[in-house]
Tab-separated table of C-alpha atoms and ligand atoms in Angstrom:
chain	number	residue	atom	x	y	z
A	7	MET	CA	119.460	119.561	98.745
A	8	ASN	CA	115.882	119.968	97.597
A	9	LEU	CA	113.863	116.938	98.709
A	10	ILE	CA	112.051	116.561	95.382
A	11	GLU	CA	115.272	116.655	93.362
A	12	GLN	CA	116.942	114.229	95.756
A	13	ALA	CA	114.014	111.800	95.466
A	14	LYS	CA	114.327	111.870	91.669
A	15	ASP	CA	118.110	111.330	91.930
A	16	LEU	CA	117.445	108.277	94.111
A	17	GLY	CA	115.190	106.804	91.419
A	18	PHE	CA	111.723	107.694	92.718
A	19	VAL	CA	109.430	108.701	89.869
A	20	ALA	CA	107.050	110.656	92.063
A	21	ILE	CA	107.005	112.304	95.466
A	22	GLY	CA	103.987	114.033	96.964
A	23	PHE	CA	102.967	115.594	100.262
A	24	SER	CA	99.768	115.551	102.250
A	25	ARG	CA	98.537	116.217	105.767
A	26	PRO	CA	97.834	113.283	108.087
A	27	GLY	CA	94.043	113.592	108.376
A	28	LYS	CA	91.536	110.803	107.916
A	29	PRO	CA	92.398	109.165	104.581
A	30	ILE	CA	90.006	110.064	101.807
A	31	PHE	CA	89.318	106.370	101.060
A	32	PHE	CA	89.010	105.259	104.679
A	33	ASP	CA	85.218	104.832	104.670
A	34	ARG	CA	85.358	102.884	101.432
A	35	PHE	CA	88.089	100.650	102.878
A	36	SER	CA	86.106	100.015	106.033
A	37	GLU	CA	82.990	99.072	104.039
A	38	TRP	CA	85.115	96.771	101.876
A	39	ILE	CA	86.435	94.992	104.976
A	40	SER	CA	82.892	94.639	106.346
A	41	SER	CA	81.817	93.047	103.059
A	42	GLY	CA	84.419	90.286	103.555
A	43	ARG	CA	86.066	90.811	100.173
A	44	HIS	CA	89.533	90.639	101.768
A	45	GLY	CA	89.377	86.822	102.033
A	46	ASP	CA	91.330	85.395	104.957
A	47	MET	CA	93.757	88.338	105.170
A	48	ALA	CA	92.766	88.937	108.783
A	49	TRP	CA	95.669	91.372	109.224
A	50	MET	CA	93.713	93.838	107.090
A	51	GLU	CA	90.906	93.926	109.666
A	52	ARG	CA	93.259	94.895	112.439
A	53	HIS	CA	94.327	98.421	113.418
A	54	LEU	CA	91.460	100.228	111.701
A	55	ASP	CA	91.935	103.008	114.244
A	56	ILE	CA	95.535	103.458	113.060
A	57	ARG	CA	94.543	103.315	109.395
A	58	ARG	CA	92.042	106.091	110.121
A	59	ASP	CA	94.603	108.268	111.873
A	60	PRO	CA	98.285	108.016	110.826
A	61	THR	CA	99.363	110.196	113.743
A	62	ARG	CA	98.984	106.975	115.723
A	63	LEU	CA	101.963	105.648	113.758
A	64	LEU	CA	104.023	108.711	114.546
A	65	LYS	CA	102.897	110.973	117.347
A	66	GLY	CA	102.947	114.584	116.231
A	67	CYS	CA	103.093	113.654	112.542
A	68	ARG	CA	102.531	116.771	110.431
A	69	THR	CA	103.435	115.595	106.939
A	70	VAL	CA	102.888	112.375	105.009
A	71	ILE	CA	105.262	111.988	102.074
A	72	SER	CA	104.179	109.521	99.393
A	73	LEU	CA	106.847	107.961	97.206
A	74	ALA	CA	106.593	105.873	94.035
A	75	TYR	CA	109.505	103.760	92.795
A	76	PRO	CA	109.355	101.820	89.517
A	77	TYR	CA	109.840	98.076	89.225
A	78	SER	CA	110.870	96.175	86.130
A	79	ARG	CA	108.428	96.152	83.235
A	80	GLU	CA	109.863	92.815	82.072
A	81	LYS	CA	108.004	89.702	83.151
A	82	PRO	CA	110.338	87.255	84.967
A	83	CYS	CA	110.002	83.756	83.467
A	84	THR	CA	111.360	80.243	83.750
A	85	PRO	CA	113.169	78.968	80.627
A	86	GLU	CA	109.875	77.255	79.653
A	87	GLY	CA	107.986	80.560	79.832
A	88	PHE	CA	106.122	80.186	83.147
A	89	SER	CA	106.135	83.448	85.029
A	90	ALA	CA	105.813	85.395	88.264
A	91	ALA	CA	104.499	88.910	88.823
A	92	ARG	CA	106.862	91.656	87.715
A	93	TYR	CA	107.260	93.184	91.155
A	94	THR	CA	109.021	90.050	92.433
A	95	GLU	CA	112.204	91.033	90.521
A	96	PRO	CA	113.816	87.663	91.445
A	97	SER	CA	117.383	88.843	90.819
A	98	LYS	CA	117.044	91.677	93.335
A	99	ALA	CA	116.652	91.829	97.101
A	100	ASP	CA	113.125	92.244	98.464
A	101	TYR	CA	111.886	95.732	97.601
A	102	HIS	CA	110.905	96.424	101.220
A	103	HIS	CA	114.568	96.638	102.224
A	104	ARG	CA	115.712	98.510	99.129
A	105	LEU	CA	112.997	101.160	99.355
A	106	LYS	CA	113.383	101.649	103.075
A	107	LYS	CA	117.080	102.345	102.592
A	108	LEU	CA	116.369	104.938	99.908
A	109	ALA	CA	113.583	106.584	101.895
A	110	LYS	CA	115.895	106.847	104.907
A	111	VAL	CA	118.300	108.925	102.797
A	112	LEU	CA	115.440	111.406	102.334
A	113	GLY	CA	114.732	111.136	106.045
A	114	ARG	CA	118.264	112.316	106.812
A	115	THR	CA	117.757	115.357	104.580
A	116	ILE	CA	114.527	116.186	106.399
A	117	ARG	CA	116.319	115.997	109.739
A	118	GLU	CA	119.060	118.307	108.475
A	119	LYS	CA	116.455	120.879	107.466
A	120	TYR	CA	114.243	120.365	110.497
A	121	PRO	CA	116.528	119.516	113.417
A	122	GLY	CA	114.722	117.395	115.949
A	123	ALA	CA	112.130	116.175	113.445
A	124	ARG	CA	111.069	112.596	113.902
A	125	ILE	CA	110.695	110.248	110.964
A	126	ARG	CA	108.958	106.956	110.334
A	127	VAL	CA	109.444	105.136	107.040
A	128	CYS	CA	106.743	102.692	105.917
A	129	VAL	CA	107.041	100.224	103.057
A	130	ASP	CA	104.172	97.776	103.534
A	131	SER	CA	105.362	97.684	107.129
A	132	ALA	CA	102.594	99.600	108.894
A	133	PRO	CA	98.801	99.844	108.648
A	134	ILE	CA	98.477	102.922	106.451
A	135	LEU	CA	96.185	103.471	103.449
A	136	GLU	CA	99.043	104.240	101.120
A	137	ARG	CA	97.109	104.593	97.872
A	138	SER	CA	94.752	107.002	99.566
A	139	PHE	CA	97.597	109.267	100.691
A	140	ALA	CA	99.365	108.971	97.337
A	141	TYR	CA	96.135	110.012	95.624
A	142	SER	CA	95.585	112.925	98.019
A	143	SER	CA	99.152	114.092	97.455
A	144	GLY	CA	98.366	114.464	93.758
A	145	ILE	CA	101.063	112.110	92.407
A	146	GLY	CA	98.582	109.895	90.574
A	147	PHE	CA	95.029	108.677	90.228
A	148	ILE	CA	93.264	105.459	91.121
A	149	GLY	CA	92.431	103.344	88.076
A	150	LYS	CA	89.328	101.193	87.815
A	151	ASN	CA	91.682	98.305	88.669
A	152	ASN	CA	92.326	99.991	92.051
A	153	MET	CA	95.984	100.605	91.263
A	154	LEU	CA	97.673	103.963	91.717
A	155	ILE	CA	98.590	105.193	88.244
A	156	VAL	CA	101.215	107.908	87.852
A	157	PRO	CA	100.761	109.626	84.485
A	158	GLY	CA	103.809	109.000	82.302
A	159	HIS	CA	104.899	106.037	84.442
A	160	GLY	CA	101.826	103.803	84.774
A	161	SER	CA	101.215	101.497	87.722
A	162	PHE	CA	104.248	99.178	87.864
A	163	LEU	CA	105.340	101.022	90.972
A	164	PHE	CA	106.211	100.300	94.580
A	165	LEU	CA	104.756	102.758	97.061
A	166	GLY	CA	106.264	103.919	100.304
A	167	GLU	CA	105.681	106.671	102.844
A	168	ILE	CA	107.708	108.866	105.115
A	169	LEU	CA	105.783	110.183	108.089
A	170	THR	CA	107.439	113.108	109.761
A	171	THR	CA	106.805	115.660	112.469
A	172	ALA	CA	108.422	118.254	110.176
A	173	PRO	CA	105.805	120.686	108.827
A	174	ILE	CA	107.061	120.528	105.248
A	175	PRO	CA	105.388	123.257	103.225
A	176	HIS	CA	103.900	122.205	99.919
A	177	ASP	CA	101.489	123.445	97.314
A	178	ARG	CA	98.082	121.921	97.787
A	179	SER	CA	97.705	119.419	94.968
A	180	GLU	CA	94.289	118.524	93.696
A	181	PRO	CA	93.776	114.752	93.382
A	182	MET	CA	93.527	113.597	89.755
A	183	LYS	CA	90.094	112.339	88.820
A	184	GLY	CA	88.662	110.232	86.058
A	185	PRO	CA	91.391	109.633	83.432
A	186	CYS	CA	90.088	106.061	82.853
A	187	GLY	CA	87.112	107.502	80.976
A	188	THR	CA	84.987	104.792	79.360
A	189	CYS	CA	87.809	102.197	79.341
A	190	THR	CA	86.978	98.869	81.021
A	191	ARG	CA	89.912	96.778	79.770
A	192	CYS	CA	91.086	95.707	83.242
A	193	ILE	CA	87.602	94.607	84.287
A	194	ASP	CA	87.059	92.711	81.038
A	195	ALA	CA	90.465	90.978	81.229
A	196	CYS	CA	90.469	89.891	84.900
A	197	PRO	CA	90.868	86.072	84.694
A	198	THR	CA	88.649	85.317	87.700
A	199	GLY	CA	86.109	88.148	87.620
A	200	ALA	CA	87.625	89.514	90.830
A	201	LEU	CA	87.286	93.036	89.469
A	202	GLU	CA	83.528	93.031	89.862
A	203	ALA	CA	82.976	96.624	88.798
A	204	PRO	CA	85.026	99.816	88.469
A	205	TYR	CA	87.066	100.280	91.663
A	206	ARG	CA	85.480	97.202	93.265
A	207	LEU	CA	87.791	94.251	93.839
A	208	ASP	CA	86.820	90.987	95.448
A	209	ALA	CA	90.322	90.135	96.692
A	210	SER	CA	89.160	86.664	97.717
A	211	ARG	CA	88.887	85.854	93.984
A	212	CYS	CA	92.018	87.746	92.873
A	213	LEU	CA	94.895	85.571	91.605
A	214	SER	CA	97.414	87.698	93.501
A	215	TYR	CA	95.658	86.810	96.733
A	216	LEU	CA	95.007	83.184	95.816
A	217	THR	CA	98.608	82.440	94.770
A	218	ILE	CA	100.362	84.323	97.583
A	219	GLU	CA	98.195	85.050	100.604
A	220	LYS	CA	95.507	82.369	100.680
A	221	LYS	CA	96.163	79.583	103.123
A	222	GLY	CA	95.910	76.070	101.722
A	223	SER	CA	95.768	74.762	98.163
A	224	ILE	CA	94.417	76.912	95.337
A	225	GLY	CA	92.898	73.877	93.608
A	226	LEU	CA	92.660	72.973	89.934
A	227	ASP	CA	89.876	75.447	89.215
A	228	THR	CA	92.168	78.366	89.972
A	229	GLY	CA	95.115	76.618	88.303
A	230	GLN	CA	93.257	76.696	85.002
A	231	LYS	CA	92.881	80.485	85.164
A	232	MET	CA	96.500	81.329	85.935
A	233	GLY	CA	97.728	81.515	82.355
A	234	GLY	CA	101.191	80.185	83.181
A	235	ASN	CA	101.750	82.692	85.990
A	236	PHE	CA	102.399	80.865	89.263
A	237	PHE	CA	102.974	83.796	91.628
A	238	GLY	CA	100.734	86.852	91.585
A	239	CYS	CA	98.993	88.279	88.537
A	240	ASP	CA	99.648	91.354	86.425
A	241	VAL	CA	96.762	91.043	83.969
A	242	CYS	CA	94.793	94.130	85.067
A	243	GLN	CA	97.973	96.177	84.706
A	244	GLU	CA	99.187	94.573	81.474
A	245	VAL	CA	96.050	95.604	79.599
A	246	CYS	CA	96.042	99.150	80.958
A	247	PRO	CA	96.870	101.739	78.290
A	248	PHE	CA	98.670	103.841	80.898
A	249	ASN	CA	101.303	101.086	81.126
A	250	GLY	CA	102.121	101.136	77.403
A	251	GLU	CA	103.976	98.140	75.939
A	252	THR	CA	104.156	95.327	78.521
A	253	GLY	CA	105.022	92.270	76.441
A	254	LYS	CA	108.755	91.951	77.188
A	255	ARG	CA	109.769	88.790	79.073
A	256	THR	CA	113.073	87.800	80.597
A	257	THR	CA	114.412	84.461	81.862
A	258	ALA	CA	114.996	85.197	85.544
A	259	LEU	CA	113.631	82.061	87.218
A	260	PRO	CA	114.965	78.479	87.359
A	261	PRO	CA	113.374	75.712	85.253
A	262	ILE	CA	109.982	74.657	86.571
A	263	ASP	CA	111.204	71.130	87.462
A	264	ALA	CA	114.019	72.675	89.517
A	265	ILE	CA	111.455	74.727	91.445
A	266	LEU	CA	109.346	71.630	92.078
A	267	ALA	CA	112.426	69.706	93.285
A	268	MET	CA	113.698	72.483	95.579
A	269	THR	CA	114.339	71.797	99.238
A	270	ASP	CA	113.531	74.409	101.869
A	271	GLY	CA	117.253	75.175	102.160
A	272	GLU	CA	117.650	75.705	98.415
A	273	PHE	CA	114.560	77.918	98.342
A	274	ALA	CA	115.911	80.011	101.201
A	275	ARG	CA	119.253	80.412	99.401
A	276	THR	CA	117.680	81.208	96.000
A	277	PHE	CA	114.639	83.282	96.921
A	278	GLY	CA	114.885	83.876	100.674
A	279	LYS	CA	115.768	87.534	100.231
A	280	THR	CA	113.322	88.221	97.395
A	281	ALA	CA	109.622	89.074	97.312
A	282	LEU	CA	108.904	85.426	96.322
A	283	ALA	CA	109.708	84.370	99.884
A	284	ARG	CA	106.369	85.728	101.113
A	285	ALA	CA	104.376	82.819	99.689
A	286	GLY	CA	106.887	80.167	100.804
A	287	LEU	CA	108.052	77.076	98.931
A	288	ASN	CA	105.067	74.828	99.648
A	289	LYS	CA	102.613	77.421	98.388
A	290	ILE	CA	104.641	78.015	95.227
A	291	LYS	CA	104.872	74.270	94.534
A	292	ASP	CA	101.111	73.928	94.995
A	293	ASN	CA	100.533	76.831	92.597
A	294	VAL	CA	102.808	75.247	89.998
A	295	ARG	CA	101.217	71.812	90.334
A	296	ASN	CA	97.713	73.156	89.915
A	297	MET	CA	98.760	75.417	87.055
A	298	MET	CA	100.319	72.468	85.225
A	299	LYS	CA	97.947	69.655	86.099
A	300	GLU	CA	96.160	69.682	82.786
A	301	ALA	CA	99.281	70.096	80.686
A	302	ARG	CA	101.519	67.565	82.395
A	303	GLN	CA	99.226	65.357	84.482
A	304	ILE	CA	101.449	65.768	87.577
B	415	SF4	S1	92.675	99.355	82.046
B	415	SF4	FE1	91.389	101.144	81.551
B	415	SF4	S2	89.820	101.184	83.159
B	415	SF4	FE2	91.478	99.855	83.896
B	415	SF4	S3	92.808	101.183	85.106
B	415	SF4	FE3	93.644	101.171	83.019
B	415	SF4	S4	92.664	102.923	81.983
B	415	SF4	FE4	91.497	102.543	83.854
């Protein structure tokens, strides 16, 4: 079966191909790390040599396949209306596992066509500049909010890659440039000013970082800027015209008091296999407490 058709049948909205040279955004990434805007995400500093050269992830790699898979456009909420980022999809298993499974189906097809080809599937599981390769493959463009935007589908997308030694032929796609035009909605709407300028994010001020990755308490200051969202932040995507209507909400989380009363065991049973598990229960409770301090004096 044709790989592109099979990817669409599996639910991917875009698939693109590029060669495993130095990523086009590598120098920018390296400067960004040197500027310290990645907060205490020390893991981002590591393996710069691998990020620069994906053949270190798969020796003999000749093709990088970029994949985009949509996540729900509905915001998951508690019955009271407090919310988490859309990509958490609390009723589904963690996207890492789901996407890997789907990408491996494509991997089998590649092996059938190129016997002996080696494959490595990456879904946030290896140091690779995925947006850079997705951009180079021509499947989308980078918005001023730094997200990969696929025309017709927006940016509510998971990204994944298949690295393979198979020399898959493909038409050279030109990266898409400049569709944001004069729009600055994402920069204007960012609750913490983390989007300092077009394409320049200070992750150490970004609510997604503060509510998931940052070690220790977020504090009341941040709590006041969270707008009822206690895990992650979708604001720079919600305001983006390429995402169309984004207002739909769905009750997919337990009541807020039930979250605050959860034991570690209950959390593991309820969210252990979802993307919410990354922050852990203590972090989520701290986020909720700081978000609600003003309203409920807890
Ligand atoms: S909100 Fe506007 S500036 Fe920001 S990514 Fe979308 S189109 Fe580009």
